[in-house]
Amino acid sequence: MQMEQLYQEIILDHHRSPHHAGLRDPFDTEVHHVNPTCGDEITLRVALGDVEPGSGSAGSVVVTDISYEGMGCSISQASTSVMTDLLIGRTVTEALGILDEFTAMATSRGTISGDEEVLGDGIAFAGVSKYPARVKCALLGWMAFKDATAQTVSRPNDVVTQTGGSAS
Amino acid sequence: MTSLVAGPGHTDTGSPAFNSEAIRADFPILERTVRGGKPLVYLDSGATSQRPVPVIDAEQEFLTTHLSAVHRGAHQLAEEATDFYESARLRISRFIGAPSAEELVFTKNATEAINLVAYSFGNATYSDEPEAARFRLGPGDEIVVTEMEHHANLVPWQELCRRTGATLRWFGLTDDFRLDLSNISELINSRTRVVAFTHQSNVLGTVNPVAEIVEAARKVGALTVLDACQSVPHAPVDLAELGVDFAAFSGHKMLGPSGVGGLYGRYELLSQMPPFLTGGSMIEQVFIDHSTYAAPPARFEAGVPMTSQAVGLGAAVDYLNDLGMPVVAAHEAELTGYALQQLSSLDGIRLIGPSENVDRGGAVSFVVDGVHAHDVGQILDNEGVAVRVGHHCAWPLHRRYGIAATVRASFAVYNTVSEVDVLVDAVQSAQKFFGGRG
């Protein structure tokens, strides 16, 4: 495989100028994830908000912000940046659906090229799946988002306490 | 494969006996290509070394002719297998400078060897046997490690401190990548019970002053535990002469099989230490409510041990002895010196380890400005160059120098100067790839 296929311009661009970088308030949950094999780490915050205040179901909860800080390789940094573009503004249900598709592509050993309609710039990471040692890099930010979101939605009343919605 | 060294007459070490091509021919894996036809340039021997044909053959011969459980059974195969196993122990013990074969315990790797010591000390803490007293630890006692330790020689001591209430202390590192010994007399004091340190850093390549540390430890009656994983495979090592109380090493880093390693311990200590793992083989007598234990090394080899791996490791030390460890060390020193010189001449490369080829071994770690180690490794891999990237199980060391990850090239006797050139070219490719686009 040519390295240009693995490190597509879109990846290098996001690596050089990551979107939505930095830690911001308000947020519901902050998590710290590491890749123990290489030492890369990320601190990621998720803020969720209700589309219809009080409706309470995950389908109506929106990802209002994802902010992050970390150190890592170009793949992990760019993947997190792309993720924030894709998931901010989506409902939690939609976001987790996109996450599932991204995960399936990244772990497919090159058999799934990814649906651009769903993954947008994320399909640039299809090449990563051919390098098993790099899959964890591509998923570092995504797994942090999944964890932070799961913690938020499983916590009673939390969604509304920091994001300004009314009590459910 | 195409010769990677100059023709006849060229000697990498200046020794007429050294024949790089003949050595490489003993390692069939070096002939393979990777990533679309690139010749393999294997510079990851610090993680796992490749195995020569005599090691592979020794394992195969044992498996096809003599395989049986050792130290049990009344049949011919059991006798033969036991002889092979014990012969390997004898040859390996001589190789590391152990005064007797009984001072070498087979373990599955160095990590297990260090844990064996740490858990034995922990068990001594809860033992009422009088001879266990010298190993007991408690609040007020101190265990000293260093900031350059591999996790295998750090985490077991953290855990032992947690279990016993002892305090963990450590040597810091200097800006020029050496142990900071300026506070040695304060650090190793009357409360110190154990000093665990590496002979040669797996990241920096730094070779530590064993004699000075051992002397300080002896003065206060502390026991010394040496991580010899990165020294024993690459240079002549005489553990008795070094004077350490315990030392650990791994087979797979010294041209031998994985699944076998060794713990050296002075017999006097091994014979007083309580066991770590218990069960079959390690007992003297067993009653329904209590047991007594065999003499070392059997006391520390519970269950049916690895056999073909031990036999293979015996063949590996024979192979290294045939080459001659001074010759191996000289060759690797030449490669290290050349790599240091070539890498330092590049802009945007920072060596993480002594740049002078003195008191250092063949682990050459570096960072490339603006490019994460994982990304450098990917480009190197694409050029056929196998290196390790990350923190190399030495996270505190990386924190000390404010870096998340390094690229590490590590050498063995089968590497060549030309391979260092391939590495240096590939590093430049990585700089170009990530610096020159967009």
XYZ file of C-alpha atoms in Angstrom, chain B residues 4 8 19 64 69 76-77 94 107 115 144 151 153 156 167 169 201 218 252 259 273 310 332 350 368 374 412 426:
28
model
C 24.467 -6.116 2.911
C 35.557 -10.428 1.330
C 31.765 -12.979 9.035
C 11.100 -35.256 17.596
C 8.143 -34.364 31.179
C 14.218 -43.573 28.949
C 12.624 -40.494 27.398
C 27.923 -20.600 32.907
C 10.992 -18.924 34.464
C 7.824 -11.178 40.114
C 14.792 1.707 45.541
C 7.631 -1.662 33.769
C 11.193 -4.002 37.073
C 6.212 -5.623 40.839
C 8.093 2.833 50.626
C 11.963 5.431 46.131
C 18.160 0.726 29.652
C 25.955 -3.905 50.376
C 13.677 -14.466 23.388
C 8.477 -18.845 26.932
C 13.499 -17.663 50.279
C 15.042 -24.345 27.697
C 27.047 -4.108 18.034
C 16.658 14.325 18.847
C 11.581 13.294 14.966
C 3.953 6.011 15.474
C 21.743 -7.667 17.353
C 13.895 5.857 5.873
